[in-house]
Amino acid sequence: MMKYGETEKKNVKTLADMYKEFLDAGKTERECAANISRIAREHGYRDLEEILENGESLKAGDKVYAVNMNKAVLMMEIGTDPMEKGMLLVGSHIDSPRLDIKQKPLYENSGMAYLDTHYYGGIKKYQWVASPLALHGTVVKKDGTVIEVSIGENPEDPVIGVTDILVHLSAKQMEKPGSTVIEGEALDLLVGSTPAESEDEEKKENAVKEYINQLLKEKYNIEEEDFVSAELEAVPAGKARDFGLDASMIMAYGQDDRICAFCSLMGFLYSEQTSKTKVCLFVDKEEIGSVGATGMHSHFLENTAAEVMNALGQYSELKLRRALKNSKMLSADVSAGYDPLYSEAFEKNNSSFLGKGPTINKYTGSRGKSGSNDASAEYLGKLRGIFDSRNVVYQTAELGKIDVGGGGTIAYIPAAYGMDVVDLGIPVLNMHAQYEICSKVDVYEASRCYKAFYDLM
Ligand code: MN
Ligand code: MN
């Protein structure tokens, strides 16, 4: 634990409370993007879409934000330097592992109604059974009507969930390897057991499913075929909570990577005005390879930078390329917190410990650093100087022992422009489990760290 004075201790607590609210307000990428957009507007950021529609120009000091398909957000504060000199970026991801509802999900079996799911991201499937889940998402009707769904978060709401076989009859199941103890197709959500009252003989057969259909129609105006154009996600129900008898930690769903989203947002909003253009980026689809229109591989950053440069009267293809190449970035994603109960997975000297500040991962990847962005020594040297000048506490680590696994972040993608990028994020325990654990001290130190980057880089 860091040695803090009374003021700092108070700051740690205040920030932790704000962070818990941020988590509760955004349990899906869509909700999180909407919440970030709301915070942006409250801080005087204007929607770039609106500026472009009005044909307005931009100037140094202007604050704008752009939203990509309701799932990714970019906030930018324009500096006095020409954009081609480069930007300062911190980028995180706001998607998290969960159970997505299939496009034809609803069925009945043995008097019970189920929603079939397809899991999203890397999960230990056995962690997602016998627990309360909430249903969040968006349903779009044929006429374009958008219906927002959130069931299971209020204490008076019902919850849904996946069942598991009782231990008394688990002899066979318990012999299976962990990866198949629960199969992907067994992750179906039990959602009802009440039969609909009907004279129609055909409907009697699927009366429980029929009742769920009636409920969805009455409460949400959703028809069964509307699932085809829906994005519904089952996520752990309930709010973020203090963790530990000393309440020094936070346990919550989706901290990978909304913890870095929150801390980078804090660092960004409270950074000092400098001549540099600052960007805070929140992307989707990291957990499935940063693919698609809303993942880091999309051209969202590049296109938004081009639009801003154009509105500044600074656009040319070459200047845009220079802007990207001359940028510096922190890829803000979580690190594997050292867990002494599983010490065999870590090499202790190069591990990340809860409560010891954010972690620099020079490289990630697996085996021989495969798939990793290997940040340059020159860039790391500069960052060390900046963090030390602000007395920011940080650590360095690898993602566990060599050859036991591995992983990646968005870092290697923007690095392709030739910009300096390094991973700097917060250690968590239980990563990708329903409830992940972080240290409040690290939320505070990481926010200071991102702020120092924006202020001094
Ligand atoms: Mn992540
Ligand atoms: Mn992850």
Coordinates of C-alpha atoms and ligand atoms in Angstrom, one line a residue:
M1 CA 0.0 0.0 0.0
M2 CA 1.2 3.5 -0.9
K3 CA 1.9 5.9 1.9
Y4 CA -0.8 8.5 1.5
G5 CA -1.7 11.7 3.5
E6 CA -5.3 12.4 4.5
T7 CA -6.1 14.4 1.3
E8 CA -4.8 11.6 -1.0
K9 CA -6.7 9.0 1.0
K10 CA -9.9 11.0 0.4
N11 CA -9.1 11.4 -3.3
V12 CA -8.7 7.6 -3.6
K13 CA -12.1 7.1 -2.0
T14 CA -13.8 9.8 -4.1
L15 CA -12.4 8.4 -7.3
A16 CA -13.3 4.8 -6.4
D17 CA -16.9 5.9 -5.8
M18 CA -17.0 7.7 -9.2
Y19 CA -15.5 4.6 -10.8
K20 CA -18.2 2.3 -9.4
E21 CA -20.9 4.6 -10.8
F22 CA -19.2 4.6 -14.2
L23 CA -19.2 0.8 -14.1
D24 CA -22.9 0.6 -13.1
A25 CA -23.9 3.1 -15.8
G26 CA -22.2 1.1 -18.6
K27 CA -22.4 -2.7 -18.5
T28 CA -22.4 -3.0 -22.3
E29 CA -20.3 -1.2 -24.9
R30 CA -23.4 0.7 -26.1
E31 CA -24.3 1.8 -22.5
C32 CA -20.7 2.7 -21.8
A33 CA -20.4 4.7 -25.1
A34 CA -23.6 6.6 -24.3
N35 CA -22.4 7.4 -20.8
I36 CA -19.0 8.6 -22.0
S37 CA -20.8 10.8 -24.6
R38 CA -23.0 12.3 -21.9
I39 CA -19.9 13.0 -19.7
A40 CA -18.2 14.6 -22.8
R41 CA -21.2 16.9 -23.4
E42 CA -21.2 17.9 -19.7
H43 CA -17.5 18.9 -20.1
G44 CA -18.2 21.1 -23.1
Y45 CA -17.4 18.6 -25.9
R46 CA -19.4 19.0 -29.0
D47 CA -20.6 16.2 -31.4
L48 CA -18.3 16.3 -34.4
E49 CA -21.2 15.0 -36.6
E50 CA -23.2 18.1 -35.8
I51 CA -20.2 20.4 -36.5
L52 CA -19.7 18.7 -39.9
E53 CA -23.4 18.9 -40.7
N54 CA -23.5 22.6 -40.0
G55 CA -20.3 23.0 -42.1
E56 CA -18.6 24.7 -39.2
S57 CA -14.9 25.1 -39.0
L58 CA -12.7 24.1 -36.0
K59 CA -9.9 26.0 -34.2
A60 CA -7.3 25.3 -31.5
G61 CA -8.9 24.9 -28.1
D62 CA -12.1 23.3 -29.5
K63 CA -13.3 20.2 -27.8
V64 CA -15.1 17.6 -29.9
Y65 CA -16.3 14.0 -29.6
A66 CA -17.2 11.4 -32.2
V67 CA -19.3 8.3 -31.8
N68 CA -18.9 5.2 -34.0
M69 CA -22.1 3.2 -34.4
N70 CA -23.0 3.8 -30.8
K71 CA -20.2 1.5 -29.7
A72 CA -17.0 3.4 -29.8
V73 CA -16.2 7.0 -28.8
L74 CA -13.3 9.4 -29.5
M75 CA -12.9 12.6 -27.5
M76 CA -10.5 15.3 -28.8
E77 CA -9.2 18.6 -27.4
I78 CA -7.5 20.4 -30.3
G79 CA -4.1 21.9 -29.5
T80 CA -2.3 25.0 -30.9
D81 CA 0.3 22.8 -32.7
P82 CA -0.6 21.8 -36.3
M83 CA -2.1 18.3 -36.2
E84 CA 0.6 16.9 -38.4
K85 CA 3.0 17.3 -35.4
G86 CA 1.1 14.4 -33.9
M87 CA -1.5 13.7 -31.2
L88 CA -1.3 12.3 -27.6
L89 CA -3.7 9.4 -27.4
V90 CA -4.8 7.0 -24.7
G91 CA -7.0 4.2 -26.0
S92 CA -9.0 1.6 -24.1
H93 CA -11.7 -0.8 -25.0
I94 CA -15.3 -0.9 -23.6
D95 CA -16.5 -4.3 -24.7
S96 CA -16.3 -7.2 -22.2
P97 CA -16.8 -10.9 -22.2
R98 CA -20.5 -11.9 -21.9
L99 CA -23.2 -14.2 -23.3
D100 CA -24.8 -12.8 -26.5
I101 CA -28.4 -13.8 -27.3
K102 CA -28.6 -15.7 -30.6
Q103 CA -30.7 -14.4 -33.5
K104 CA -33.2 -17.3 -33.1
P105 CA -32.9 -17.8 -29.3
L106 CA -36.3 -18.6 -27.8
Y107 CA -37.2 -22.3 -27.3
E108 CA -39.1 -24.4 -24.8
N109 CA -38.0 -27.7 -23.3
S110 CA -39.7 -29.8 -20.6
G111 CA -41.9 -27.0 -19.5
M112 CA -39.2 -24.4 -19.3
A113 CA -38.4 -21.5 -21.7
Y114 CA -34.8 -20.7 -22.7
L115 CA -32.8 -18.1 -24.6
D116 CA -30.0 -19.7 -26.5
T117 CA -26.7 -17.7 -26.3
H118 CA -23.3 -17.5 -28.0
Y119 CA -20.5 -16.4 -25.7
Y120 CA -18.4 -13.4 -26.6
G121 CA -14.7 -13.2 -25.8
G122 CA -12.5 -15.6 -23.9
I123 CA -14.3 -17.1 -21.0
K124 CA -14.0 -20.1 -18.7
K125 CA -17.5 -21.3 -19.5
Y126 CA -17.9 -23.0 -16.1
Q127 CA -17.7 -19.6 -14.4
W128 CA -20.9 -18.4 -16.0
V129 CA -23.4 -20.9 -14.6
A130 CA -25.6 -20.9 -11.5
S131 CA -25.5 -17.1 -11.0
P132 CA -27.8 -14.1 -11.5
L133 CA -27.6 -12.5 -15.0
A134 CA -29.2 -9.4 -16.3
L135 CA -30.3 -8.8 -19.9
H136 CA -29.1 -5.6 -21.6
G137 CA -29.3 -4.4 -25.1
T138 CA -31.0 -3.0 -28.1
V139 CA -33.8 -4.3 -30.3
V140 CA -34.5 -2.7 -33.6
K141 CA -37.9 -3.2 -35.3
K142 CA -38.4 -3.4 -39.0
D143 CA -39.7 0.2 -39.1
G144 CA -36.5 1.4 -37.3
T145 CA -38.0 1.7 -33.9
V146 CA -35.3 1.2 -31.3
I147 CA -36.1 -0.5 -28.0
E148 CA -33.6 -0.4 -25.2
V149 CA -33.7 -3.3 -22.8
S150 CA -32.4 -3.6 -19.3
I151 CA -33.8 -6.3 -17.0
G152 CA -32.2 -7.5 -13.8
E153 CA -30.4 -4.6 -12.4
N154 CA -33.0 -3.1 -10.1
P155 CA -33.5 -5.1 -6.9
E156 CA -37.2 -5.6 -7.8
D157 CA -36.4 -6.9 -11.3
P158 CA -36.2 -10.7 -12.0
V159 CA -32.8 -12.1 -13.0
I160 CA -32.1 -14.9 -15.5
G161 CA -29.3 -17.4 -15.6
V162 CA -27.7 -20.7 -16.8
T163 CA -28.3 -23.8 -14.7
D164 CA -25.7 -26.4 -13.8
I165 CA -26.2 -30.1 -12.9
L166 CA -26.4 -30.9 -9.2
V167 CA -23.2 -32.2 -7.6
H168 CA -25.0 -35.5 -6.7
L169 CA -25.3 -36.4 -10.4
S170 CA -22.0 -34.9 -11.6
A171 CA -19.7 -37.9 -11.4
K172 CA -19.2 -37.9 -15.2
Q173 CA -19.1 -34.1 -15.6
M174 CA -16.4 -33.8 -12.9
E175 CA -14.1 -36.0 -14.8
K176 CA -14.1 -33.7 -17.9
P177 CA -11.3 -31.2 -18.5
G178 CA -12.2 -27.6 -17.5
S179 CA -12.7 -26.5 -21.1
T180 CA -15.6 -28.9 -21.6
V181 CA -17.1 -29.1 -18.1
I182 CA -19.7 -26.7 -19.5
E183 CA -20.1 -26.7 -23.3
G184 CA -20.8 -23.5 -25.3
E185 CA -24.2 -24.8 -26.4
A186 CA -25.1 -25.5 -22.7
L187 CA -24.9 -21.8 -21.9
D188 CA -28.6 -21.3 -22.5
L189 CA -30.5 -18.9 -20.2
L190 CA -33.5 -20.2 -18.3
V191 CA -36.1 -17.4 -18.7
G192 CA -39.5 -18.8 -17.7
S193 CA -41.8 -21.6 -16.5
T194 CA -45.3 -20.2 -16.7
P195 CA -47.6 -21.7 -19.4
A196 CA -49.8 -19.3 -21.4
E197 CA -53.5 -19.9 -21.1
S198 CA -54.8 -20.8 -24.5
E199 CA -57.6 -22.8 -26.2
D200 CA -55.4 -23.3 -29.3
E201 CA -54.1 -26.9 -29.2
E202 CA -51.0 -26.0 -31.2
K203 CA -50.1 -23.3 -28.8
K204 CA -50.5 -25.6 -25.8
E205 CA -47.4 -27.5 -26.8
N206 CA -45.2 -24.5 -26.5
A207 CA -47.2 -22.7 -23.9
V208 CA -44.3 -21.6 -21.7
K209 CA -42.5 -20.1 -24.7
E210 CA -45.8 -18.5 -25.8
Y211 CA -46.1 -16.9 -22.4
I212 CA -42.6 -15.3 -22.7
N213 CA -43.6 -14.1 -26.1
Q214 CA -46.7 -12.5 -24.7
L215 CA -44.7 -10.8 -21.9
L216 CA -42.1 -9.4 -24.4
K217 CA -45.0 -8.1 -26.5
E218 CA -46.8 -6.5 -23.6
K219 CA -43.8 -5.0 -21.8
Y220 CA -41.5 -4.1 -24.6
N221 CA -43.5 -4.4 -27.9
I222 CA -40.9 -7.1 -29.0
E223 CA -42.1 -9.9 -31.3
E224 CA -40.2 -13.2 -31.5
E225 CA -38.8 -12.3 -35.0
D226 CA -37.4 -9.1 -33.7
F227 CA -34.5 -11.0 -32.1
V228 CA -33.1 -11.2 -35.6
S229 CA -32.3 -7.5 -35.5
A230 CA -31.3 -7.3 -31.8
E231 CA -28.1 -7.1 -29.8
L232 CA -28.9 -8.5 -26.4
E233 CA -26.3 -9.4 -23.9
A234 CA -26.5 -11.4 -20.7
V235 CA -24.1 -9.9 -18.1
P236 CA -23.7 -10.5 -14.4
A237 CA -26.5 -8.7 -12.5
G238 CA -25.9 -6.1 -9.9
K239 CA -23.7 -3.2 -9.0
A240 CA -20.0 -2.8 -8.5
R241 CA -19.1 -3.3 -4.8
D242 CA -16.3 -2.7 -2.4
F243 CA -14.2 -5.8 -1.9
G244 CA -12.2 -7.0 1.1
L245 CA -12.9 -6.5 4.8
D246 CA -10.9 -3.3 4.5
A247 CA -12.8 -2.3 1.3
S248 CA -9.5 -1.6 -0.4
M249 CA -10.6 -3.2 -3.6
I250 CA -13.5 -3.2 -6.0
M251 CA -15.3 -6.3 -7.3
A252 CA -17.4 -5.8 -10.5
Y253 CA -18.2 -7.1 -13.9
G254 CA -16.5 -5.7 -17.0
Q255 CA -13.5 -4.0 -15.4
D256 CA -11.5 -5.3 -18.4
D257 CA -11.3 -2.8 -19.8
R258 CA -13.7 -0.2 -18.4
I259 CA -11.3 0.4 -15.5
C260 CA -8.7 1.8 -18.0
A261 CA -11.6 3.6 -19.9
F262 CA -12.5 5.4 -16.7
C263 CA -9.0 6.2 -15.5
S264 CA -7.9 7.5 -19.0
L265 CA -11.1 9.6 -19.1
M266 CA -10.2 11.1 -15.7
G267 CA -6.6 11.8 -16.8
F268 CA -7.9 13.3 -20.0
L269 CA -10.6 15.6 -18.5
Y270 CA -8.3 16.9 -15.8
S271 CA -5.2 17.3 -17.9
E272 CA -3.6 20.7 -18.4
Q273 CA -3.9 22.6 -21.6
T274 CA -0.7 22.2 -23.8
S275 CA 0.1 22.9 -27.4
K276 CA -0.6 19.2 -28.3
T277 CA -3.9 17.8 -29.6
K278 CA -5.2 15.3 -27.0
V279 CA -7.3 12.3 -27.8
C280 CA -9.1 9.8 -25.5
L281 CA -10.3 6.8 -27.4
F282 CA -12.7 4.1 -26.4
V283 CA -13.1 1.2 -28.8
D284 CA -15.2 -2.0 -29.1
K285 CA -14.5 -5.6 -30.2
E286 CA -11.1 -5.9 -28.5
E287 CA -12.2 -9.2 -26.9
I288 CA -12.7 -10.8 -30.3
G289 CA -9.7 -9.4 -32.1
S290 CA -10.4 -5.7 -32.5
V291 CA -12.3 -6.6 -35.7
G292 CA -15.2 -5.0 -37.5
A293 CA -16.5 -1.5 -38.0
T294 CA -16.2 -0.6 -34.3
G295 CA -12.9 -2.4 -33.4
M296 CA -9.5 -0.8 -33.4
H297 CA -8.8 -2.3 -36.8
S298 CA -11.5 0.0 -38.3
H299 CA -10.6 3.4 -39.7
F300 CA -12.5 5.3 -37.0
L301 CA -9.4 7.0 -35.6
E302 CA -7.9 7.8 -39.0
N303 CA -11.2 9.1 -40.5
T304 CA -12.0 11.2 -37.4
A305 CA -8.5 12.7 -37.5
A306 CA -9.0 13.5 -41.2
E307 CA -12.4 15.2 -40.6
V308 CA -10.9 17.3 -37.8
M309 CA -7.9 18.3 -39.8
N310 CA -10.2 19.2 -42.7
A311 CA -12.4 21.4 -40.4
L312 CA -9.2 23.0 -39.2
G313 CA -8.1 23.8 -42.7
Q314 CA -5.1 21.5 -42.3
Y315 CA -6.0 18.4 -44.3
S316 CA -4.0 16.7 -46.9
E317 CA -3.4 12.9 -47.2
L318 CA 0.3 13.4 -46.3
K319 CA -0.4 15.6 -43.3
L320 CA -2.9 13.0 -42.0
R321 CA -0.2 10.3 -42.3
R322 CA 2.2 12.6 -40.5
A323 CA -0.3 13.3 -37.8
L324 CA -0.7 9.6 -37.1
K325 CA 3.0 8.7 -37.4
N326 CA 4.0 11.6 -35.1
S327 CA 1.5 10.6 -32.4
K328 CA 2.3 9.0 -29.1
M329 CA -0.1 6.6 -27.5
L330 CA -0.8 4.6 -24.4
S331 CA -2.8 1.5 -25.0
A332 CA -4.7 1.3 -21.8
D333 CA -5.7 -2.3 -21.0
V334 CA -5.7 -4.4 -17.9
S335 CA -2.8 -6.5 -16.8
A336 CA -2.8 -9.9 -15.1
G337 CA -2.6 -9.2 -11.3
Y338 CA -0.3 -11.6 -9.5
D339 CA -2.3 -14.2 -7.6
P340 CA -0.3 -16.1 -5.0
L341 CA -2.8 -18.9 -5.0
Y342 CA -1.8 -19.5 -8.6
S343 CA 1.9 -18.5 -8.3
E344 CA 2.9 -21.2 -10.8
A345 CA 1.4 -19.1 -13.6
F346 CA 3.6 -16.1 -12.9
E347 CA 7.3 -15.2 -12.9
K348 CA 7.3 -13.1 -9.8
N349 CA 10.0 -10.5 -10.7
N350 CA 8.1 -9.5 -13.8
S351 CA 4.6 -9.6 -12.4
S352 CA 2.0 -6.9 -11.7
F353 CA 0.8 -6.6 -8.2
L354 CA -2.5 -5.1 -7.0
G355 CA -2.1 -1.8 -5.2
K356 CA 1.3 -1.0 -6.7
G357 CA 0.1 1.3 -9.5
P358 CA -0.5 0.9 -13.2
T359 CA 1.6 -1.6 -15.1
I360 CA 3.7 -1.0 -18.2
N361 CA 3.7 -4.0 -20.5
K362 CA 6.5 -3.4 -23.0
Y363 CA 5.2 -6.4 -24.9
T364 CA 2.4 -8.9 -24.6
G365 CA 1.8 -11.8 -27.0
S366 CA 2.4 -15.5 -26.4
R367 CA 5.4 -17.8 -26.7
G368 CA 8.2 -15.8 -28.3
K369 CA 6.3 -12.5 -28.0
S370 CA 4.2 -13.6 -30.9
G371 CA 1.5 -11.1 -31.8
S372 CA 2.9 -8.4 -29.6
N373 CA 3.6 -4.7 -30.0
D374 CA 7.1 -4.4 -28.6
A375 CA 7.4 -0.7 -27.5
S376 CA 10.7 1.0 -28.1
A377 CA 13.3 1.6 -25.4
E378 CA 13.4 5.3 -26.4
Y379 CA 9.7 5.7 -25.7
L380 CA 9.8 3.9 -22.4
G381 CA 12.8 6.0 -21.3
K382 CA 10.8 9.2 -22.0
L383 CA 7.8 7.8 -20.1
R384 CA 9.8 6.9 -17.1
G385 CA 11.1 10.5 -16.9
I386 CA 7.6 11.8 -17.1
F387 CA 6.1 9.5 -14.4
D388 CA 9.0 10.0 -12.0
S389 CA 8.8 13.8 -12.4
R390 CA 5.2 13.6 -11.1
N391 CA 5.9 10.9 -8.5
V392 CA 3.4 8.6 -10.2
V393 CA 3.8 5.0 -8.9
Y394 CA 4.0 2.4 -11.7
Q395 CA 5.3 -1.1 -12.2
T396 CA 6.4 -3.2 -15.2
A397 CA 5.3 -6.7 -15.9
E398 CA 4.8 -9.5 -18.4
L399 CA 1.5 -11.3 -18.9
G400 CA 2.4 -14.3 -16.8
K401 CA 5.1 -16.9 -17.2
I402 CA 6.5 -17.6 -20.7
D403 CA 4.7 -20.6 -22.4
V404 CA 1.8 -20.8 -20.0
G405 CA -0.5 -18.7 -22.2
G406 CA -0.6 -15.1 -23.5
G407 CA -2.8 -12.4 -24.8
G408 CA -2.9 -9.2 -26.7
T409 CA -4.3 -5.7 -26.7
I410 CA -5.0 -3.0 -29.3
A411 CA -1.4 -1.7 -29.1
Y412 CA 0.0 -3.3 -32.2
I413 CA -2.8 -1.8 -34.4
P414 CA -2.1 1.9 -34.2
A415 CA 1.6 1.1 -34.0
A416 CA 1.3 0.2 -37.7
Y417 CA 1.1 4.0 -38.4
G418 CA 4.6 4.2 -37.0
M419 CA 3.5 5.9 -33.8
D420 CA 5.0 5.1 -30.4
V421 CA 2.6 2.9 -28.5
V422 CA 3.0 1.0 -25.2
D423 CA 0.6 -0.9 -23.0
L424 CA -0.1 0.7 -19.7
G425 CA -3.0 -0.5 -17.7
I426 CA -4.2 -1.7 -14.3
P427 CA -3.7 -5.1 -12.8
V428 CA -6.9 -7.1 -12.0
L429 CA -7.6 -10.5 -10.5
N430 CA -10.2 -12.9 -11.9
M431 CA -9.7 -11.4 -15.4
H432 CA -12.7 -12.4 -17.7
A433 CA -14.6 -14.0 -14.8
Q434 CA -18.0 -12.6 -14.1
Y435 CA -16.6 -10.5 -11.3
E436 CA -13.1 -9.0 -11.6
I437 CA -11.2 -7.4 -8.8
C438 CA -9.0 -4.3 -8.8
S439 CA -7.3 -2.1 -6.2
K440 CA -8.7 1.4 -5.5
V441 CA -5.1 2.7 -5.1
D442 CA -4.4 1.6 -8.7
V443 CA -7.5 3.5 -10.0
Y444 CA -6.1 6.6 -8.4
E445 CA -2.5 6.1 -9.5
A446 CA -3.5 5.2 -13.1
S447 CA -5.6 8.3 -13.4
R448 CA -2.6 10.4 -12.3
C449 CA -0.4 8.5 -14.7
Y450 CA -2.6 9.1 -17.8
K451 CA -2.9 12.8 -16.7
A452 CA 0.9 13.0 -16.5
F453 CA 1.2 11.6 -20.0
Y454 CA -1.2 14.2 -21.4
D455 CA 0.4 17.0 -19.5
L456 CA 4.1 16.3 -20.1
M457 CA 4.6 14.1 -23.2
Ligands
MN1 MN -8.7 -5.9 -22.2
MN2 MN -9.8 -9.0 -22.1

